[in-house]
Amino acid sequence: MADRMVLTGARVVLPTGVVENGRVIVEGTRIAGHAPADAPSVDLSGHWLVPGFVDMHNHGGGGASFTSGSAEDVLTGVRTHHEHGTTTMVASTVTGDMDFLTRRAGFLSELVEQGDLAGIHFEGPFISPCRKGAHSEQLLRDPDPAQVRKLIDAARGTARMVTLATELPGGIESVRMLAERGVIAAIGHTDATYEQTVEAIDAGATVATHLFNAMPTLGHRAPGPIAALLEDDRITVELINDGTHLHPAALELAFHRAGAARVAFITDAMDAAGFGDGVYHLGPLEVEVKEGVARLVEGGSIAGSTLTLDTAFRRAAAVDGLPVEDIVQAISANPARLLGVDDRVGSLEAGKDADLVVLDAEFGLKGVMRKGAWVVEP
C-alpha cells in the first residue's frame, strides 16, 4: 500500500461529470484532497478512471458459492469479483429451508462485520411459485412477517434487502415491517398485477429485483408489475446487462423511462462467474453452464448469470451506447446509496475509500484498487 499516490492523466468520472486529464490523490486507504509535490505518480493517460463497482445482488463466483460455501469459498468469490472491478458487494442467498437460511444469515453476518461483504440479500423463499425461476418450489413459502423477521434478526443488523412476491399473503405487511427496520423490500419473482404492485410500492418497496425477469411481461391491457415499477420515482430497477437476461431494447426502455438515477446494474452471479462452463449447484438445484449461460438441468430456466460488472460496464458503453456518466451512476453510485454505504464508496470524492477501476479507451478493465491497494495493478 502506497502512503501517498497521485493518479494522473486519465478521464476521471466524478459526480459532477467527466474531467479530462484529471488527478486522483490516494493517501493510505482513502481519496485525499491534496498531495505533496514529491508524491509518486502513476500516469494513466488514455484511460478512464471510475469508482469501484458496487453489486447489490450476487450469489458467488470463482467456482465458489455465497449460498452454501465455507468462509474460504465466500472469500474466493469475493476476490474473484474484486479482480473484475467490484470492490463492494452483497451476498445473496437462494430459497432454502428456514433453519438453514437462519444459520446462513448468522454465518454471512460475520463476514459483513469483518468488512468482506457489504450485507446480505435474501432472495427467496418468499416468492411466487408461478415465477420461481431457479428456486426450489418445494421450499417456497408465503411472506409471513414473523418468518421474514426471523431471517432479518438472524442477520444481526447486516440484512440489506429481501426479495418478495408482495401479492402473496403477508406480502404488504412484510414490506411495511422491512421499511420500518431500514431493510430494502424488493419486488421480484412476482406474479403481481399492476394494481398490486402499486400497493406494494405505497407500502414501502423501493427496488425491483432483476426487472423484466421472473415477472409477467408488459401488456397493453394488463401492464403488470413492469409498468408500475418503471413509472414510480420511488423504485430503483435492477438490470442484468449480460446480453442473455435482457434484449438491448428492454435495457433502453428501462433507462429511457426510469432514467440513470433509478437503475442499478447487478450481476445476479452464481459460482461460474469468472470461472467457466460446467455443472454447478444453486441451492439444492443442479445448474449447467454452457457458453457462459447458466440454466437449470431440469426445466432449463435461466439460473443466475456468469456476469461480472466489468463486462456489464463494457457492454453498456460499447453495445448499448450509454453515456459513461450514466453507467457509473448505475454501477456504483446508485447501489451504494441504496445499501447505505455512499458515505464511503460509490464515487470518487475526497474522504471516501480509495476504491477505483482503470479502464482502457475501449472500456476493457486494466486496473482495480480497493482501499488504496492495487488488486489488479495497471
Short mmCIF file of C-alpha atoms in Angstrom, two decimals:
data_model
loop_
_atom_site.label_atom_id
_atom_site.label_comp_id
_atom_site.label_asym_id
_atom_site.label_seq_id
_atom_site.Cartn_x
_atom_site.Cartn_y
_atom_site.Cartn_z
CA MET A 1 0.00 0.00 0.00
CA ALA A 2 1.38 3.34 -1.00
CA ASP A 3 1.26 6.06 1.67
CA ARG A 4 0.55 8.66 -1.00
CA MET A 5 -0.03 8.27 -4.72
CA VAL A 6 -1.27 10.57 -7.46
CA LEU A 7 -3.11 9.02 -10.40
CA THR A 8 -2.77 11.40 -13.34
CA GLY A 9 -3.76 11.84 -16.97
CA ALA A 10 -6.99 9.80 -17.05
CA ARG A 11 -10.51 10.83 -17.94
CA VAL A 12 -11.90 10.85 -14.40
CA VAL A 13 -15.63 10.37 -13.83
CA LEU A 14 -16.73 12.48 -10.87
CA PRO A 15 -20.27 13.09 -9.56
CA THR A 16 -20.13 16.43 -11.35
CA GLY A 17 -19.11 14.96 -14.72
CA VAL A 18 -16.04 13.84 -16.67
CA VAL A 19 -12.74 15.63 -16.04
CA GLU A 20 -10.18 15.37 -18.84
CA ASN A 21 -6.58 14.84 -17.77
CA GLY A 22 -7.74 14.51 -14.18
CA ARG A 23 -5.92 13.74 -10.94
CA VAL A 24 -6.99 11.44 -8.10
CA ILE A 25 -4.90 11.51 -4.94
CA VAL A 26 -4.73 8.40 -2.76
CA GLU A 27 -3.47 8.64 0.81
CA GLY A 28 -3.45 5.37 2.73
CA THR A 29 -6.87 3.77 2.22
CA ARG A 30 -8.69 6.98 1.26
CA ILE A 31 -9.01 9.51 -1.50
CA ALA A 32 -7.34 12.74 -0.41
CA GLY A 33 -7.78 16.35 -1.39
CA HIS A 34 -4.11 17.32 -1.52
CA ALA A 35 -0.72 15.68 -2.04
CA PRO A 36 2.85 16.92 -1.53
CA ALA A 37 4.79 17.85 -4.63
CA ASP A 38 7.10 14.84 -4.30
CA ALA A 39 4.28 12.24 -4.06
CA PRO A 40 4.80 9.37 -6.54
CA SER A 41 2.50 9.41 -9.57
CA VAL A 42 1.01 6.84 -11.93
CA ASP A 43 0.40 8.02 -15.49
CA LEU A 44 -2.98 6.78 -16.74
CA SER A 45 -3.14 8.83 -19.93
CA GLY A 46 -5.55 7.35 -22.47
CA HIS A 47 -7.58 5.58 -19.78
CA TRP A 48 -10.80 6.08 -17.82
CA LEU A 49 -10.77 6.26 -14.03
CA VAL A 50 -14.11 5.38 -12.42
CA PRO A 51 -15.32 4.43 -8.93
CA GLY A 52 -15.17 0.80 -7.83
CA PHE A 53 -18.32 -1.08 -8.76
CA VAL A 54 -20.99 -1.92 -6.18
CA ASP A 55 -23.01 -5.13 -6.67
CA MET A 56 -26.16 -5.45 -4.58
CA HIS A 57 -27.24 -8.86 -5.97
CA ASN A 58 -24.58 -11.57 -6.21
CA HIS A 59 -24.64 -15.30 -5.37
CA GLY A 60 -20.95 -16.16 -5.90
CA GLY A 61 -18.09 -16.51 -8.37
CA GLY A 62 -14.71 -18.06 -8.99
CA GLY A 63 -16.23 -21.52 -8.61
CA ALA A 64 -17.45 -20.66 -5.09
CA SER A 65 -20.92 -20.07 -3.67
CA PHE A 66 -22.17 -17.42 -1.26
CA THR A 67 -25.32 -19.50 -0.78
CA SER A 68 -23.74 -22.63 0.70
CA GLY A 69 -19.95 -22.38 0.70
CA SER A 70 -17.47 -22.14 3.56
CA ALA A 71 -15.86 -18.88 4.64
CA GLU A 72 -12.93 -19.69 2.37
CA ASP A 73 -15.35 -20.27 -0.52
CA VAL A 74 -17.10 -16.96 0.07
CA LEU A 75 -13.78 -15.12 0.16
CA THR A 76 -12.77 -16.82 -3.10
CA GLY A 77 -15.91 -15.47 -4.71
CA VAL A 78 -15.32 -12.03 -3.24
CA ARG A 79 -11.73 -11.94 -4.54
CA THR A 80 -12.91 -13.04 -8.00
CA HIS A 81 -15.30 -10.12 -8.24
CA HIS A 82 -12.66 -7.73 -6.84
CA GLU A 83 -10.49 -8.71 -9.80
CA HIS A 84 -13.32 -7.67 -12.12
CA GLY A 85 -13.79 -4.25 -10.53
CA THR A 86 -16.49 -4.95 -7.94
CA THR A 87 -14.98 -3.56 -4.75
CA THR A 88 -18.20 -3.64 -2.70
CA MET A 89 -20.74 -6.47 -2.81
CA VAL A 90 -23.68 -8.01 -1.05
CA ALA A 91 -24.02 -11.78 -0.65
CA SER A 92 -27.36 -13.05 -1.97
CA THR A 93 -28.94 -16.27 -0.77
CA VAL A 94 -31.41 -18.52 -2.62
CA THR A 95 -34.50 -20.33 -1.40
CA GLY A 96 -33.78 -22.94 1.25
CA ASP A 97 -35.14 -24.43 4.43
CA MET A 98 -35.77 -21.71 7.02
CA ASP A 99 -33.46 -23.26 9.60
CA PHE A 100 -30.65 -23.42 7.03
CA LEU A 101 -31.27 -19.82 5.96
CA THR A 102 -31.18 -18.51 9.52
CA ARG A 103 -27.89 -20.32 10.13
CA ARG A 104 -26.56 -18.98 6.84
CA ALA A 105 -27.57 -15.46 7.83
CA GLY A 106 -25.58 -15.72 11.04
CA PHE A 107 -22.57 -17.13 9.19
CA LEU A 108 -22.60 -14.42 6.48
CA SER A 109 -23.12 -11.68 9.05
CA GLU A 110 -19.66 -12.44 10.46
CA LEU A 111 -18.12 -11.75 7.04
CA VAL A 112 -20.05 -8.49 6.85
CA GLU A 113 -18.83 -7.49 10.30
CA GLN A 114 -15.20 -8.07 9.29
CA GLY A 115 -15.60 -5.96 6.14
CA ASP A 116 -15.54 -8.60 3.40
CA LEU A 117 -19.18 -8.09 2.43
CA ALA A 118 -21.49 -5.07 2.48
CA GLY A 119 -24.55 -7.00 3.67
CA ILE A 120 -26.94 -9.86 2.98
CA HIS A 121 -29.74 -10.08 0.41
CA PHE A 122 -32.40 -12.75 0.91
CA GLU A 123 -33.77 -13.83 -2.48
CA GLY A 124 -36.43 -16.36 -1.51
CA PRO A 125 -38.14 -18.24 -0.03
CA PHE A 126 -40.91 -15.63 -0.01
CA ILE A 127 -41.55 -15.69 -3.77
CA SER A 128 -44.23 -16.85 -6.17
CA PRO A 129 -44.26 -20.48 -7.36
CA CYS A 130 -45.54 -19.08 -10.68
CA ARG A 131 -42.31 -17.12 -11.14
CA LYS A 132 -39.85 -19.23 -9.16
CA GLY A 133 -37.05 -19.27 -11.75
CA ALA A 134 -34.09 -21.22 -10.31
CA HIS A 135 -35.64 -21.69 -6.87
CA SER A 136 -36.91 -24.95 -5.37
CA GLU A 137 -40.72 -24.87 -5.42
CA GLN A 138 -40.98 -27.30 -2.51
CA LEU A 139 -39.21 -24.81 -0.22
CA LEU A 140 -41.18 -21.68 -1.16
CA ARG A 141 -43.46 -20.07 1.41
CA ASP A 142 -45.69 -17.04 1.82
CA PRO A 143 -44.01 -13.91 3.23
CA ASP A 144 -45.39 -14.17 6.76
CA PRO A 145 -43.97 -11.14 8.59
CA ALA A 146 -42.86 -13.27 11.55
CA GLN A 147 -40.84 -15.54 9.26
CA VAL A 148 -39.34 -12.61 7.35
CA ARG A 149 -38.42 -11.02 10.68
CA LYS A 150 -36.78 -14.28 11.75
CA LEU A 151 -34.32 -14.03 8.85
CA ILE A 152 -33.66 -10.35 9.45
CA ASP A 153 -32.98 -10.94 13.14
CA ALA A 154 -30.65 -13.85 12.33
CA ALA A 155 -28.55 -11.46 10.20
CA ARG A 156 -27.78 -9.33 13.27
CA GLY A 157 -28.20 -5.97 11.56
CA THR A 158 -26.46 -6.94 8.31
CA ALA A 159 -29.58 -7.67 6.21
CA ARG A 160 -29.79 -5.10 3.42
CA MET A 161 -32.55 -6.44 1.15
CA VAL A 162 -35.31 -9.06 0.92
CA THR A 163 -36.94 -10.01 -2.38
CA LEU A 164 -40.67 -10.68 -2.02
CA ALA A 165 -43.65 -11.61 -4.14
CA THR A 166 -45.67 -8.92 -2.42
CA GLU A 167 -49.02 -10.16 -3.77
CA LEU A 168 -48.81 -13.28 -1.60
CA PRO A 169 -50.47 -13.43 1.86
CA GLY A 170 -48.44 -11.33 4.28
CA GLY A 171 -46.57 -9.54 1.50
CA ILE A 172 -47.75 -6.00 2.17
CA GLU A 173 -47.35 -6.38 5.93
CA SER A 174 -43.81 -7.68 5.38
CA VAL A 175 -42.96 -4.71 3.16
CA ARG A 176 -44.08 -2.34 5.90
CA MET A 177 -42.10 -4.22 8.52
CA LEU A 178 -38.93 -4.19 6.40
CA ALA A 179 -39.28 -0.48 5.64
CA GLU A 180 -39.66 0.27 9.35
CA ARG A 181 -36.46 -1.67 10.06
CA GLY A 182 -34.44 0.05 7.31
CA VAL A 183 -34.19 -3.06 5.12
CA ILE A 184 -34.91 -2.78 1.38
CA ALA A 185 -38.13 -4.50 0.34
CA ALA A 186 -37.56 -5.60 -3.28
CA ILE A 187 -40.40 -6.72 -5.55
CA GLY A 188 -39.37 -9.77 -7.54
CA HIS A 189 -40.14 -13.34 -8.58
CA THR A 190 -43.69 -12.00 -8.57
CA ASP A 191 -46.95 -12.67 -10.39
CA ALA A 192 -48.48 -9.39 -9.21
CA THR A 193 -50.85 -7.21 -11.18
CA TYR A 194 -50.19 -3.54 -11.85
CA GLU A 195 -52.52 -2.58 -9.01
CA GLN A 196 -50.95 -5.00 -6.54
CA THR A 197 -47.50 -3.66 -7.40
CA VAL A 198 -48.63 -0.07 -6.81
CA GLU A 199 -49.97 -1.14 -3.40
CA ALA A 200 -46.56 -2.65 -2.50
CA ILE A 201 -44.72 0.49 -3.57
CA ASP A 202 -47.06 2.63 -1.46
CA ALA A 203 -46.33 0.29 1.47
CA GLY A 204 -42.57 0.98 1.18
CA ALA A 205 -40.99 -1.24 -1.50
CA THR A 206 -38.10 0.56 -3.20
CA VAL A 207 -36.33 -1.93 -5.53
CA ALA A 208 -37.34 -4.14 -8.48
CA THR A 209 -35.37 -7.39 -8.43
CA HIS A 210 -33.86 -8.01 -11.92
CA LEU A 211 -36.58 -6.10 -13.78
CA PHE A 212 -38.31 -7.97 -16.65
CA ASN A 213 -37.08 -11.34 -15.36
CA ALA A 214 -39.28 -13.60 -13.19
CA MET A 215 -42.37 -11.42 -13.55
CA PRO A 216 -45.28 -11.05 -16.01
CA THR A 217 -44.44 -9.38 -19.31
CA LEU A 218 -45.59 -5.87 -20.13
CA GLY A 219 -49.08 -5.93 -21.63
CA HIS A 220 -51.14 -3.15 -23.17
CA ARG A 221 -54.33 -4.04 -21.27
CA ALA A 222 -52.77 -5.69 -18.22
CA PRO A 223 -49.48 -3.78 -17.79
CA GLY A 224 -48.45 -5.85 -14.78
CA PRO A 225 -45.57 -5.02 -12.44
CA ILE A 226 -43.13 -3.76 -15.07
CA ALA A 227 -45.11 -0.61 -15.87
CA ALA A 228 -45.71 0.15 -12.19
CA LEU A 229 -42.04 -0.32 -11.32
CA LEU A 230 -40.76 1.79 -14.20
CA GLU A 231 -43.12 4.70 -13.71
CA ASP A 232 -42.66 5.29 -9.97
CA ASP A 233 -39.79 7.54 -8.87
CA ARG A 234 -39.55 5.66 -5.56
CA ILE A 235 -38.31 2.49 -7.29
CA THR A 236 -34.78 1.62 -8.42
CA VAL A 237 -34.74 -1.15 -11.02
CA GLU A 238 -32.04 -3.83 -11.10
CA LEU A 239 -30.82 -4.76 -14.59
CA ILE A 240 -28.64 -7.73 -15.60
CA ASN A 241 -26.76 -6.47 -18.66
CA ASP A 242 -25.25 -9.71 -19.96
CA GLY A 243 -27.00 -9.96 -23.33
CA THR A 244 -28.95 -13.03 -22.15
CA HIS A 245 -31.32 -11.74 -19.50
CA LEU A 246 -32.27 -8.58 -21.43
CA HIS A 247 -32.67 -7.59 -25.05
CA PRO A 248 -30.92 -4.26 -25.68
CA ALA A 249 -34.32 -2.69 -26.41
CA ALA A 250 -35.55 -3.66 -22.93
CA LEU A 251 -32.50 -2.07 -21.34
CA GLU A 252 -33.01 1.06 -23.42
CA LEU A 253 -36.67 1.19 -22.33
CA ALA A 254 -35.69 0.96 -18.68
CA PHE A 255 -33.13 3.75 -18.95
CA HIS A 256 -35.47 5.91 -21.01
CA ARG A 257 -38.39 5.56 -18.59
CA ALA A 258 -36.61 5.31 -15.23
CA GLY A 259 -33.54 7.40 -16.01
CA ALA A 260 -29.98 6.70 -14.89
CA ALA A 261 -30.76 7.80 -11.33
CA ARG A 262 -33.13 4.82 -10.88
CA VAL A 263 -31.10 1.99 -12.40
CA ALA A 264 -28.74 -0.40 -10.61
CA PHE A 265 -26.64 -2.77 -12.68
CA ILE A 266 -26.26 -6.13 -10.92
CA THR A 267 -24.67 -9.45 -11.82
CA ASP A 268 -27.02 -11.97 -10.14
CA ALA A 269 -23.83 -14.02 -10.49
CA MET A 270 -23.53 -17.65 -9.46
CA ASP A 271 -20.46 -19.83 -8.88
CA ALA A 272 -19.38 -19.93 -12.53
CA ALA A 273 -18.80 -16.18 -12.80
CA GLY A 274 -15.14 -15.65 -13.59
CA PHE A 275 -14.60 -19.43 -13.60
CA GLY A 276 -16.03 -21.27 -16.63
CA ASP A 277 -18.53 -23.73 -18.03
CA GLY A 278 -19.50 -26.86 -16.14
CA VAL A 279 -22.06 -28.29 -13.73
CA TYR A 280 -22.78 -26.39 -10.51
CA HIS A 281 -25.41 -26.18 -7.78
CA LEU A 282 -27.57 -23.18 -6.90
CA GLY A 283 -29.07 -24.09 -3.56
CA PRO A 284 -30.41 -27.63 -3.97
CA LEU A 285 -30.79 -27.36 -7.77
CA GLU A 286 -28.30 -28.54 -10.39
CA VAL A 287 -27.17 -25.97 -12.95
CA GLU A 288 -25.32 -26.47 -16.22
CA VAL A 289 -23.27 -23.60 -17.59
CA LYS A 290 -22.71 -23.76 -21.31
CA GLU A 291 -21.06 -20.98 -23.33
CA GLY A 292 -21.38 -18.71 -20.31
CA VAL A 293 -25.16 -19.15 -19.85
CA ALA A 294 -26.40 -20.83 -16.66
CA ARG A 295 -29.58 -22.92 -16.85
CA LEU A 296 -31.23 -25.47 -14.59
CA VAL A 297 -30.51 -29.03 -15.68
CA GLU A 298 -34.18 -29.83 -15.00
CA GLY A 299 -36.51 -27.44 -16.83
CA GLY A 300 -33.94 -25.18 -18.47
CA SER A 301 -34.76 -21.96 -16.58
CA ILE A 302 -32.02 -19.34 -16.51
CA ALA A 303 -30.22 -19.80 -13.18
CA GLY A 304 -28.49 -16.55 -12.33
CA SER A 305 -25.63 -15.39 -14.52
CA THR A 306 -21.90 -15.72 -15.07
CA LEU A 307 -21.63 -11.95 -15.41
CA THR A 308 -19.00 -9.72 -13.82
CA LEU A 309 -19.59 -5.99 -13.61
CA ASP A 310 -16.63 -5.04 -15.81
CA THR A 311 -18.36 -6.91 -18.64
CA ALA A 312 -21.65 -5.18 -17.83
CA PHE A 313 -19.86 -1.80 -17.97
CA ARG A 314 -18.17 -2.54 -21.27
CA ARG A 315 -21.41 -3.79 -22.82
CA ALA A 316 -23.34 -0.74 -21.59
CA ALA A 317 -20.81 1.57 -23.23
CA ALA A 318 -19.85 -0.32 -26.40
CA VAL A 319 -23.10 -2.12 -27.26
CA ASP A 320 -25.84 -0.07 -25.63
CA GLY A 321 -24.17 3.29 -26.25
CA LEU A 322 -24.93 4.70 -22.80
CA PRO A 323 -23.04 7.77 -21.57
CA VAL A 324 -20.20 6.81 -19.24
CA GLU A 325 -21.57 9.11 -16.52
CA ASP A 326 -24.88 7.22 -16.58
CA ILE A 327 -23.13 3.84 -16.40
CA VAL A 328 -21.09 4.96 -13.39
CA GLN A 329 -24.25 6.13 -11.67
CA ALA A 330 -25.95 2.78 -12.28
CA ILE A 331 -22.97 0.57 -11.43
CA SER A 332 -21.54 2.45 -8.44
CA ALA A 333 -23.39 5.47 -7.05
CA ASN A 334 -26.98 4.18 -7.04
CA PRO A 335 -26.34 0.78 -5.41
CA ALA A 336 -24.05 2.45 -2.85
CA ARG A 337 -26.87 4.85 -1.96
CA LEU A 338 -29.45 2.08 -1.70
CA LEU A 339 -27.18 0.00 0.54
CA GLY A 340 -26.48 2.99 2.78
CA VAL A 341 -22.72 2.96 2.17
CA ASP A 342 -22.48 6.02 -0.09
CA ASP A 343 -20.65 7.90 2.65
CA ARG A 344 -17.69 5.56 1.96
CA VAL A 345 -17.97 4.24 -1.61
CA GLY A 346 -19.73 4.76 -4.93
CA SER A 347 -17.96 7.90 -6.14
CA LEU A 348 -14.50 9.43 -6.41
CA GLU A 349 -14.55 12.07 -3.69
CA ALA A 350 -12.10 13.16 -1.01
CA GLY A 351 -12.57 11.25 2.23
CA LYS A 352 -14.10 8.16 0.64
CA ASP A 353 -12.40 4.78 0.32
CA ALA A 354 -9.84 4.62 -2.47
CA ASP A 355 -11.89 2.12 -4.47
CA LEU A 356 -11.44 2.67 -8.19
CA VAL A 357 -11.26 1.00 -11.58
CA VAL A 358 -8.97 1.79 -14.52
CA LEU A 359 -10.45 1.14 -17.98
CA ASP A 360 -8.80 1.49 -21.36
CA ALA A 361 -10.24 3.54 -24.22
CA GLU A 362 -12.43 0.55 -25.27
CA PHE A 363 -13.63 0.08 -21.67
CA GLY A 364 -11.59 -3.03 -21.01
CA LEU A 365 -10.51 -3.44 -17.38
CA LYS A 366 -6.85 -2.57 -16.78
CA GLY A 367 -6.60 -1.90 -13.05
CA VAL A 368 -8.51 -2.23 -9.78
CA MET A 369 -7.74 -0.55 -6.46
CA ARG A 370 -9.56 -1.35 -3.21
CA LYS A 371 -8.93 0.69 -0.08
CA GLY A 372 -5.75 2.11 -1.54
CA ALA A 373 -4.15 -1.21 -2.54
CA TRP A 374 -3.96 -2.50 -6.10
CA VAL A 375 -5.95 -5.69 -6.63
CA VAL A 376 -5.11 -5.54 -10.33
CA GLU A 377 -2.12 -3.26 -10.97
CA PRO A 378 -2.36 -1.22 -14.19
#
